[in-house]
Structures are given as C-alpha cells and as structure tokens.
mmCIF file of C-alpha atoms in Angstrom:
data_model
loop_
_atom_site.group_PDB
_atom_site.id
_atom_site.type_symbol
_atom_site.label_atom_id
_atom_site.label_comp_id
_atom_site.label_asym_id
_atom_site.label_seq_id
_atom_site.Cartn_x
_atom_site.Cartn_y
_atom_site.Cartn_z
ATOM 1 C CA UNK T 169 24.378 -1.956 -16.868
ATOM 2 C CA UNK T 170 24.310 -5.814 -17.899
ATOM 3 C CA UNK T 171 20.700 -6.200 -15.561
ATOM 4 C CA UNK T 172 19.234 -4.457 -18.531
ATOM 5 C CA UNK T 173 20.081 -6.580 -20.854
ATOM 6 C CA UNK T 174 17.449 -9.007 -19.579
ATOM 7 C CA UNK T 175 14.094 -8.935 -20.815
ATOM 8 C CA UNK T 176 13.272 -10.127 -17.548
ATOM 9 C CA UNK T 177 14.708 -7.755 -15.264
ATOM 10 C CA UNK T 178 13.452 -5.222 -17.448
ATOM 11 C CA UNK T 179 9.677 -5.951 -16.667
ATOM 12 C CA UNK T 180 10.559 -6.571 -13.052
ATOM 13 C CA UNK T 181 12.041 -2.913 -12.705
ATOM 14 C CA UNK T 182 9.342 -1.464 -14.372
ATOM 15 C CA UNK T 183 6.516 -3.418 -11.927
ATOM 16 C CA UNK T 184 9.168 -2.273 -9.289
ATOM 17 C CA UNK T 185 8.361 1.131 -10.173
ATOM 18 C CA UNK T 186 4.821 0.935 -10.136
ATOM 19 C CA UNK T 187 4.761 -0.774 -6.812
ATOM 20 C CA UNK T 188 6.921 1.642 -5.211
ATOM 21 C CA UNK T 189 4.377 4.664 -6.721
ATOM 22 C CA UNK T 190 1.078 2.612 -5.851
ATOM 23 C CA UNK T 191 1.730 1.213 -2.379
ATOM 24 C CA UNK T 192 2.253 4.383 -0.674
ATOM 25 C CA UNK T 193 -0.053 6.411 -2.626
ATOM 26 C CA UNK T 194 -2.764 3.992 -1.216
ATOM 27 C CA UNK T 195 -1.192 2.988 2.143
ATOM 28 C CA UNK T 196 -1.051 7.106 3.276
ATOM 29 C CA UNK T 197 -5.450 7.215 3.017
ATOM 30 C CA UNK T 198 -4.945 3.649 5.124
ATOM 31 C CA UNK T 199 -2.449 5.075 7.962
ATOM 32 C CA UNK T 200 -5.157 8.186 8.061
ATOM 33 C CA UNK T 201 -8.028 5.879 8.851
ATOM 34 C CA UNK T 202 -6.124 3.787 10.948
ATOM 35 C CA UNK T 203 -6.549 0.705 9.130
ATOM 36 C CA UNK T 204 -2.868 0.077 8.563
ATOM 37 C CA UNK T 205 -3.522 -3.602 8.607
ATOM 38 C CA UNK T 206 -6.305 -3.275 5.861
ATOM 39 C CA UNK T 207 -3.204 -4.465 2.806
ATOM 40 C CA UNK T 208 -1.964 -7.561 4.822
ATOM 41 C CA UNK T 209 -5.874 -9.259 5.678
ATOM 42 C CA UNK T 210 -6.458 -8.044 1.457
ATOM 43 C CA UNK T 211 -3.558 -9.871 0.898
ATOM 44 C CA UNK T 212 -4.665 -13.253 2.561
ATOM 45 C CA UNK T 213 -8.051 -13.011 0.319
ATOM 46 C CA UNK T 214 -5.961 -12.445 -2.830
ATOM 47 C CA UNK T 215 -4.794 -15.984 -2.376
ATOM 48 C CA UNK T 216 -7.225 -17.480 -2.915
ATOM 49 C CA UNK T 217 -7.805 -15.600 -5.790
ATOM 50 C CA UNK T 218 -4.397 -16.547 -6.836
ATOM 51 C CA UNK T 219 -5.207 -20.534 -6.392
ATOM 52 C CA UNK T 220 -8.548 -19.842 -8.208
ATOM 53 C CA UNK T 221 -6.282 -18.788 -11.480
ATOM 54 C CA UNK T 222 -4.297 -21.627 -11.764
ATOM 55 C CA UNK T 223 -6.923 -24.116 -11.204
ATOM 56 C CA UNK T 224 -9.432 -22.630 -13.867
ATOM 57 C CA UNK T 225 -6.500 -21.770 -16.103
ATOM 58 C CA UNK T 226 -6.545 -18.284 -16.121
ATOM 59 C CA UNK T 227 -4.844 -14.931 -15.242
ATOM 60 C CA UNK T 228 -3.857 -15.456 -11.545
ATOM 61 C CA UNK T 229 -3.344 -12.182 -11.661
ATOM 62 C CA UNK T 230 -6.547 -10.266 -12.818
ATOM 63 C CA UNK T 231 -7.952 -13.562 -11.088
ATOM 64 C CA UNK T 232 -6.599 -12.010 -7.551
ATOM 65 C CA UNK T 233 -7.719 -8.624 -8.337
ATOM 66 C CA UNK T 234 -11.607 -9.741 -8.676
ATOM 67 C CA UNK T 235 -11.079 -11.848 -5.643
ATOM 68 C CA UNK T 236 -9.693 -9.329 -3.796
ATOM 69 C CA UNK T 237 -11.795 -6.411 -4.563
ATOM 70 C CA UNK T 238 -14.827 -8.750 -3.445
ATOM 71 C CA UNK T 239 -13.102 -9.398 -0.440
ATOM 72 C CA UNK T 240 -12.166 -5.673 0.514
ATOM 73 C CA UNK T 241 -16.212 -4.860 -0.034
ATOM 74 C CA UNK T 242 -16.896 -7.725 2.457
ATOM 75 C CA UNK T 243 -14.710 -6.168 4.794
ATOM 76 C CA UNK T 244 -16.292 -2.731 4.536
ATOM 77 C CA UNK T 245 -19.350 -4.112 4.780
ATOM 78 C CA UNK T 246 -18.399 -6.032 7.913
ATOM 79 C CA UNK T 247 -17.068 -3.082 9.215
ATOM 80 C CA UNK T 248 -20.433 -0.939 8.734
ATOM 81 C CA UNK T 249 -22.685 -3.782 9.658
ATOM 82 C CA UNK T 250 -20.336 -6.287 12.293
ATOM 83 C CA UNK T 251 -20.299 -4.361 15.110
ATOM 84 C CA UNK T 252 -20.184 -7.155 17.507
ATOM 85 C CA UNK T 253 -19.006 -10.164 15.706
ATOM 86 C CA UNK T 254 -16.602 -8.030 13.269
ATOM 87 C CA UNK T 255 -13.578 -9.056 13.878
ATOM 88 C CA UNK T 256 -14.264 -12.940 14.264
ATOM 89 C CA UNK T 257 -15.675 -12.284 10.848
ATOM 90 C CA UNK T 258 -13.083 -10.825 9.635
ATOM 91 C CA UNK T 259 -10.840 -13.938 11.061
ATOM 92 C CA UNK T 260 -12.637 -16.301 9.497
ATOM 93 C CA UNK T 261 -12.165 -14.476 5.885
ATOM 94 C CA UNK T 262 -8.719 -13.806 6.319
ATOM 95 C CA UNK T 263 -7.813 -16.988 6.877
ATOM 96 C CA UNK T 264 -10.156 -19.138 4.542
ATOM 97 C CA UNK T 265 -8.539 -16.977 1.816
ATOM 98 C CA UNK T 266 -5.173 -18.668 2.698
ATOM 99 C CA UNK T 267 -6.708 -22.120 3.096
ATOM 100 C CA UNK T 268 -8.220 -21.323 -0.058
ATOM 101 C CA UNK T 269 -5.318 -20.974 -2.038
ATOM 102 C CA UNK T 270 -3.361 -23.344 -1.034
ATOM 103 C CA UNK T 271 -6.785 -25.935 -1.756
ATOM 104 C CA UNK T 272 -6.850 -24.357 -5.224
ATOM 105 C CA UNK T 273 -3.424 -24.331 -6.294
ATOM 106 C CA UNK T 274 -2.806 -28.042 -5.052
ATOM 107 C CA UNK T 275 -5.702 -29.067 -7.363
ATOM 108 C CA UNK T 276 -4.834 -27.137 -9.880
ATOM 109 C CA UNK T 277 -2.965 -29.478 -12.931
ATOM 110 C CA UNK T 278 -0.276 -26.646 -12.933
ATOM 111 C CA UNK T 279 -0.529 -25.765 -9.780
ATOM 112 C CA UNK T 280 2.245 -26.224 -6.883
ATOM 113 C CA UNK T 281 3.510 -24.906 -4.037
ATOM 114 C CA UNK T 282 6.523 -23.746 -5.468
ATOM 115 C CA UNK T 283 3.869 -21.305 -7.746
ATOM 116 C CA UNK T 284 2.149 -20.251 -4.602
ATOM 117 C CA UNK T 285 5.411 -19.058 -2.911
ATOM 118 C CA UNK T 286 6.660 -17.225 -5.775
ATOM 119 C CA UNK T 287 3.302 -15.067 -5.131
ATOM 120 C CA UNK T 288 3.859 -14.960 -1.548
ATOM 121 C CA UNK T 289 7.122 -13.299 -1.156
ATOM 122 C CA UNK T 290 7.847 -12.000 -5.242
ATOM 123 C CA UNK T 291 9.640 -13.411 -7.725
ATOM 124 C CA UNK T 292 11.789 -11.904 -10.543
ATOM 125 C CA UNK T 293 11.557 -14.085 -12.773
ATOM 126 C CA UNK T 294 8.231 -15.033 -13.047
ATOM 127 C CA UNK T 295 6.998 -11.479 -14.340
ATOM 128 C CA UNK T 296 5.729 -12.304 -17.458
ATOM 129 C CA UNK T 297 4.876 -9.919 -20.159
ATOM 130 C CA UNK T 298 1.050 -10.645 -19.346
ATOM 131 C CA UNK T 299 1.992 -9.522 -15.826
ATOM 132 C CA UNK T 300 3.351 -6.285 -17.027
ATOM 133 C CA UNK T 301 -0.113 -5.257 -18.800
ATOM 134 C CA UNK T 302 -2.109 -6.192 -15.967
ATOM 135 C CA UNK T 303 0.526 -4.223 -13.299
ATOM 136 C CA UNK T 304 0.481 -1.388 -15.461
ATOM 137 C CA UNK T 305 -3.673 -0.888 -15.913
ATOM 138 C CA UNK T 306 -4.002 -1.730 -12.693
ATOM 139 C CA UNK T 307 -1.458 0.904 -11.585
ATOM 140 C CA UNK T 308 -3.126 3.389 -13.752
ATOM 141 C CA UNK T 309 -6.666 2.754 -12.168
ATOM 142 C CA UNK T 310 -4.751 3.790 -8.473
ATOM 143 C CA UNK T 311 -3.097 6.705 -9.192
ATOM 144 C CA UNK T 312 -5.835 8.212 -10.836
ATOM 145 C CA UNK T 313 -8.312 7.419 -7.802
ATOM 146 C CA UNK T 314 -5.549 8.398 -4.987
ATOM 147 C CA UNK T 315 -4.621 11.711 -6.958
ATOM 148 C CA UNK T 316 -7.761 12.635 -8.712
ATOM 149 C CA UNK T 317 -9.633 12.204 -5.600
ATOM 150 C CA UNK T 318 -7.346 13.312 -2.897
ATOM 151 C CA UNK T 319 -8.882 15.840 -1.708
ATOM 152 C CA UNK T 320 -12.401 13.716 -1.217
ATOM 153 C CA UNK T 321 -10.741 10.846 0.238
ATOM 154 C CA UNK T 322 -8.168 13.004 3.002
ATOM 155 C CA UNK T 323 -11.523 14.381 4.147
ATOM 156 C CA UNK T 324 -13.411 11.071 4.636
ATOM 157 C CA UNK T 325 -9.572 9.555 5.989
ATOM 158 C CA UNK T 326 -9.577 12.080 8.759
ATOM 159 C CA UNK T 327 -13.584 12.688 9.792
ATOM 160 C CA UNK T 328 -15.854 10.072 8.246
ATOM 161 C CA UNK T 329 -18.753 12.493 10.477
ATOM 162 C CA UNK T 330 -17.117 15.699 9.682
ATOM 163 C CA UNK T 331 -16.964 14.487 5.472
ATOM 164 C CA UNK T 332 -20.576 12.972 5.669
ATOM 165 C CA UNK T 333 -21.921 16.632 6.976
ATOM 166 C CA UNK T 334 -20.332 18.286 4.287
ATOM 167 C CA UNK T 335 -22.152 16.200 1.958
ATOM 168 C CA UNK T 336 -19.668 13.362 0.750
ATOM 169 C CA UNK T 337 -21.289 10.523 -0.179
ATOM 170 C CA UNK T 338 -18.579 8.780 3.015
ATOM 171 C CA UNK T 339 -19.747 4.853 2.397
ATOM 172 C CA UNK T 340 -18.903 4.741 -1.569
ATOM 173 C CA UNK T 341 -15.108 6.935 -0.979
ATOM 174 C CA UNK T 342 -15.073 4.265 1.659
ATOM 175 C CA UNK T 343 -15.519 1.235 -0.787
ATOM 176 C CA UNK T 344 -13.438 3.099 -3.315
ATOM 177 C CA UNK T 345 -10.491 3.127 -0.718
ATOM 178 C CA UNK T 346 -10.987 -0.262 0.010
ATOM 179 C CA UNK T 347 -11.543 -1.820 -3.692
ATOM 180 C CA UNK T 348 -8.506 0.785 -4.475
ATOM 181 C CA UNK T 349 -6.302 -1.108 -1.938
ATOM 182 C CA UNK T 350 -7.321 -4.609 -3.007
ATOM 183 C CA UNK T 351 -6.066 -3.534 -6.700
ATOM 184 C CA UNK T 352 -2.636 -2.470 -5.111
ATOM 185 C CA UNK T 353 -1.715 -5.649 -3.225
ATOM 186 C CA UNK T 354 -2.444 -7.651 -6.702
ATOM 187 C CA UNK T 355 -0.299 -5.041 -8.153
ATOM 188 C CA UNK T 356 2.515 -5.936 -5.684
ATOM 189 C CA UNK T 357 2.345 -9.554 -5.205
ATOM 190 C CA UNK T 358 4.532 -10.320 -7.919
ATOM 191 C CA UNK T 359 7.704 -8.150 -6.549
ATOM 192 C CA UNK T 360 7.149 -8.136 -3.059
ATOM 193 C CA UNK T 361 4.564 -10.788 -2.574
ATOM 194 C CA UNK T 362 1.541 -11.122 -1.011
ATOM 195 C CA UNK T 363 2.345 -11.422 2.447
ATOM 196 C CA UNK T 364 4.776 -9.029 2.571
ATOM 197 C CA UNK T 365 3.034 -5.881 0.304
ATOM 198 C CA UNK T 366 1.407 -4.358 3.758
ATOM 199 C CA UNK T 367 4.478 -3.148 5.171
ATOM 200 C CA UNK T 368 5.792 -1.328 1.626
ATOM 201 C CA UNK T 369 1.859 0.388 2.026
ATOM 202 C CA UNK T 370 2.059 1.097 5.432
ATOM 203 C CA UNK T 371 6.025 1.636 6.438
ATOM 204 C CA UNK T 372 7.030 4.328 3.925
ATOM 205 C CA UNK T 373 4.480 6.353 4.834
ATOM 206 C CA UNK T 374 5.796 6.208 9.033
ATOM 207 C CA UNK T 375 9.114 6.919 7.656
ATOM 208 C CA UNK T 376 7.558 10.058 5.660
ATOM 209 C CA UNK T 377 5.589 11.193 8.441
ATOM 210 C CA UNK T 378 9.277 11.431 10.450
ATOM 211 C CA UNK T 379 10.017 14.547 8.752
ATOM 212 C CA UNK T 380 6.953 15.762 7.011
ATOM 213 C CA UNK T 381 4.438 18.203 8.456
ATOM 214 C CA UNK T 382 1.832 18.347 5.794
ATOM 215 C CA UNK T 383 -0.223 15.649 4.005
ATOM 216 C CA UNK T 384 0.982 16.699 0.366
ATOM 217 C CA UNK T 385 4.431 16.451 1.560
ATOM 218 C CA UNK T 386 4.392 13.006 3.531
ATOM 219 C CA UNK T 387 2.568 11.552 0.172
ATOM 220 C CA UNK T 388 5.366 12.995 -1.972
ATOM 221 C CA UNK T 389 8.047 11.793 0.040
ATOM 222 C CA UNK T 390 6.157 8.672 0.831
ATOM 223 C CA UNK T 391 6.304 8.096 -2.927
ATOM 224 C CA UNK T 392 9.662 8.979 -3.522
ATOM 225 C CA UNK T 393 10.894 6.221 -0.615
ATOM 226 C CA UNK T 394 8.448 3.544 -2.345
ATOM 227 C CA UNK T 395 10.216 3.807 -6.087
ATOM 228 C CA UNK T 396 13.654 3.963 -4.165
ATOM 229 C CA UNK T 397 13.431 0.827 -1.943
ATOM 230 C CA UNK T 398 11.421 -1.832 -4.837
ATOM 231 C CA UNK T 399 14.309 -0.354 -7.114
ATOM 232 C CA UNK T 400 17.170 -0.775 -5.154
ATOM 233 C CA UNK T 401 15.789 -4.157 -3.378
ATOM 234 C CA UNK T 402 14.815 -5.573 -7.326
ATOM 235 C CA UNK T 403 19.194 -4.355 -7.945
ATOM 236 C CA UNK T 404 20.040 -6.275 -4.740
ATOM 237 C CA UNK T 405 17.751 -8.844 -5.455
ATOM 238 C CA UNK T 406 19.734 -9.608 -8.947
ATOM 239 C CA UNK T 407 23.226 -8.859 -8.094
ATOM 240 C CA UNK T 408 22.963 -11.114 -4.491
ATOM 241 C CA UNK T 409 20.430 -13.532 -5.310
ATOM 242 C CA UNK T 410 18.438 -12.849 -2.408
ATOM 243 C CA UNK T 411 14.867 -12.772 -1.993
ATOM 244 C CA UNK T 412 13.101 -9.405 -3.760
ATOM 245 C CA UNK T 413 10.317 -9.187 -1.275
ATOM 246 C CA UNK T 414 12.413 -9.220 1.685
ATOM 247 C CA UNK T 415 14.689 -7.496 0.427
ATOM 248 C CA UNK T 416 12.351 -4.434 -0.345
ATOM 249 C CA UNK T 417 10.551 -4.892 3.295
ATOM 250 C CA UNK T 418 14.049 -4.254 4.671
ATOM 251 C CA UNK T 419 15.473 -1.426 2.880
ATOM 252 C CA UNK T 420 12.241 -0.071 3.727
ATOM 253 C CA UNK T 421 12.458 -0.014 7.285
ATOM 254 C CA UNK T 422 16.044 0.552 7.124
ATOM 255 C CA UNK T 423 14.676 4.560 5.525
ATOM 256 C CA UNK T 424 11.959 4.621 8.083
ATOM 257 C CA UNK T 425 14.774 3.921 11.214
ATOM 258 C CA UNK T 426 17.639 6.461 9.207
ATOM 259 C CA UNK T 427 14.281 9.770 9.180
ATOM 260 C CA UNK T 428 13.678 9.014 12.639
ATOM 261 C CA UNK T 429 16.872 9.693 14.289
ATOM 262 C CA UNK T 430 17.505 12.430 11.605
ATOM 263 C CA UNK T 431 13.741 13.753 13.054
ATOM 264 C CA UNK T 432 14.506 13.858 16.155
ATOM 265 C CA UNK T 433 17.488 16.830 16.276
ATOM 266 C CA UNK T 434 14.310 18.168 13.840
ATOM 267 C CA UNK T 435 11.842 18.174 16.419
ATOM 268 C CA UNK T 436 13.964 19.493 19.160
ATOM 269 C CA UNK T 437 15.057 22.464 16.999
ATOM 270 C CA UNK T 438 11.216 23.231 16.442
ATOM 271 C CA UNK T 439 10.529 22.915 19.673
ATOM 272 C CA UNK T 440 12.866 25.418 21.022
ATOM 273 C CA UNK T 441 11.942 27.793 17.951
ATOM 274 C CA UNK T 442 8.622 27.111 19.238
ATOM 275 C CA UNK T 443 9.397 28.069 23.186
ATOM 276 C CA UNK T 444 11.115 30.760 22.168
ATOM 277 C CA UNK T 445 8.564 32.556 19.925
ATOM 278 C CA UNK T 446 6.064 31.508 23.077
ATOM 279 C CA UNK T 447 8.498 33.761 25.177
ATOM 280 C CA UNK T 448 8.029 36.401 22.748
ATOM 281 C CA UNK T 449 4.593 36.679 22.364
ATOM 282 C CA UNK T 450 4.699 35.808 18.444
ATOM 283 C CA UNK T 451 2.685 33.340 16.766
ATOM 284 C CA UNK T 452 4.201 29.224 16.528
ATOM 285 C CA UNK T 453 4.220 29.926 12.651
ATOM 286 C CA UNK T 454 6.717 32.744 12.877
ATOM 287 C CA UNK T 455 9.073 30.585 14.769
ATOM 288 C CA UNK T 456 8.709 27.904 11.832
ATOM 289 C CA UNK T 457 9.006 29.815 8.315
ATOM 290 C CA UNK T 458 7.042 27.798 5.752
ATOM 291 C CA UNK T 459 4.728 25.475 8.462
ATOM 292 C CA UNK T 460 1.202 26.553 7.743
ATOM 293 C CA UNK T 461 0.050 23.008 8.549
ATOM 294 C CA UNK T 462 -3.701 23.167 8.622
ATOM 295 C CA UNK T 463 -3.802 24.804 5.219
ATOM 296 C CA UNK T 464 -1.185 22.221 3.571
ATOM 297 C CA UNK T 465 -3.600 19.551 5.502
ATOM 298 C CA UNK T 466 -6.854 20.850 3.373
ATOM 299 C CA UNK T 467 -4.680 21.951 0.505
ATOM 300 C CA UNK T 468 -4.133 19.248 -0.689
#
C-alpha cells in the first residue's frame, strides 16, 4: 500500500487509531451521565488553548490539554455550584474559548487562520512527530482511567446518589471524567478537529447501543466502530482528498444509521421471544439465551 510509504500518513494512521480507541472509551461514561454535549463545549475551551500555543511559542498541543482540563474543572464546578446561572455560565466560557483563540492565534507571529482551521476540522499533514508523542501519552493516560476504573466510574455514570452511598468519593470520579474528556478532545483535534471530535465521542456509542444489551458490550463495540471509521475516513481522506474530520463524522453516522435498521428486525424478534415466554409462564431470560443484563451492567 503506497499510503505507507509516507512518513506522514504513517503518524496520521497511528493518531487515527488512538482517536478511534479514546473517543468512545470516554464518550460511553458521557452518554451514561447524559452529558453528551460535554466533548463539543471542551472543545471550544481547547481553542483557546490552541491560540495560547502559537502565540507563546509552544506545544499547541499539550498547550490545549492544560487549557482544557482547566476548563472541564470549571465546568464541573459550575455544574455543582451554578444552579441558577449555570448554563449562562457555561455560555459565556464556551464561547470566550473560541474568541480566545482566534485573538491568540491572530497575534501570534506564526499564527494564522489557516493554522487555526487545520485544528478545527483535522489535518493530515500537519501531524508532526511531536504530535505523535503527545497523542500517544495522552492516549495512554485515557485508557488506563476509562478501563482501570470502569467499574467506579459506570457506578457514579448511572447513580451519582446511589455511588455516593456506597462510599465513592462521586465529586473527584466526577472531575476525573471530566479532566479525562478534556485530554481526549486534544487527543482528537488533530484528525478530526476540534469542532467536530464530539460526535466521534458521542455517535459510536448510539450506534453501539443499537445492538448491544450490556455496558461491556456497547464499550467493545463502541471501540471497535471508533478505530474503523478514523481509519477508513484517514484512507478516504488520502486517496480523495477530502476533508479527514468530515470524513470520519460521516462514516460514523453512516454505522450508527446501517445498526439501527439492522436493530430493529432485532428488537422485534426479542420481543416476540419475549411475549411468547410471557404466555408460557417462563422467565424473559429464557426467551433470550445469553441476556443477563443487570449482571453484564455491574459486571463490568
């Protein structure tokens, strides 16, 4: 294959890879909690982050993540404390991060709005070998949280009150989730850009839930759509010199649309297995071989 003969393509497959693992793996905990949102306000912070970079000369990318991670605090902390004002508050940071940027990055001696776009909807060609390291520690740091401490943060996803009685400590697995998804948009803006990375968090996870009955399920196949869509919209991106964010956001849905209309002969079949085993007086799981949803749910 002549794409891997390019340095180049070679470090945007890899990030491609790590996006498609990382934005799911964190966008299933944000789907739970109903925050679906959570990746695309994140993303507005991150810009300025992004214009901060250029203008001081530095990592735009490790310069986003510190932005970003103190903007995903603020927004827990407006969410604990904001109960009235909240969401004007949350307005107001959303979109002075973009104003930001764009401020920063036009004052910046390097800066220019061609360098702010390539972060806003991915670029190939501008992952540098610098961009790589950073993608791939960062990456590291998320899967360890979302798989080491699965089991912590499903709990606190689904019943902050239930998880606090049981003795989680619910505000700091709340601020991990949040600091967790700040590090995962900086991880994606380079391939599928800034304002686009919410929907490859939040969309493969819908299209998972389509056909999944179990939360270790829907985050394995939630996965498995994330690495297949960034690789095969990076391919398209190459070969038809199209856009790599868009690209991805649209192969993406495309999955989600294909699992629901393959669900739905799914859920009528269950259904009637379900009606029927009613008629018989047996139990919904004997109808369904292999459901045993509440214990997947805790298990896992």
């Amino acid at each position: 294959m002549d794409i891997l003969d390019y340095a180049f393509m070679q470090r945007a497959l890899l990030a491609a890879v790590l996006v498609g693992i990382t934005a799911p793996a964190v966008g299933i905990y944000l789907v739970q909690r109903r925050q679906a949102l959570m990746g695309d306000g994140i993303g507005h912070v991150a810009m300025t982050g992004v214009g901060l970079g250029f203008l001081l000369t530095w990592s735009p990318v490790w310069m986003a993540t510190l932005v970003s991670v103190l903007g995903a605090i603020l927004m827990e902390l407006i969410r604990w404390y904001g109960r009235t004002r909240g969401d004007l508050a949350l307005a107001m940071l959303f979109y002075g991060g973009m104003a930001g940027g764009v401020m920063f990055i036009n004052l910046a001696p390097t800066g220019s709005n061609a360098n702010l776009t390539s972060y806003l909807f991915g670029s190939l060609s501008t992952v540098s070998p610098s961009d790589v390291t950073a993608i791939c520690v960062l990456a590291a740091f998320v899967v360890l949280v979302t798989l080491g401490l699965r089991r912590q943060l499903f709990a606190v996803s689904q019943d902050e009150e239930f998880a606090r009685v049981t003795g989680l400590p619910v505000r700091v697995l709340n601020l991990l989730t949040a600091v967790t998804a700040a590090v995962t948009v900086t991880v994606a803006m380079r391939v599928v850009g800034l304002l686009l990375v919410s929907a490859l968090m939040v969309v493969p996870v819908a299209a998972a839930q389509q056909i999944t009955r179990s939360f270790a399920a829907t985050f394995a196949v939630a996965v498995a759509i994330g690495v297949s869509v960034t690789i095969g919209g990076t391919v398209t991106s190459y070969y038809q010199d199209v856009p790599p964010g868009a690209t991805i956001v649209l192969l993406t849905i495309g999955a989600f649309i294909v699992l629901t209309a393959l669900a739905t002969p799914l859920a009528r079949r269950r259904a009637r297995a379900r009606t029927a085993a009613d008629a018989a007086g047996d139990p919904a799981e004997c109808a369904i071989p292999g459901t045993r949803e509440a214990a997947d749910e805790v298990g896992v």
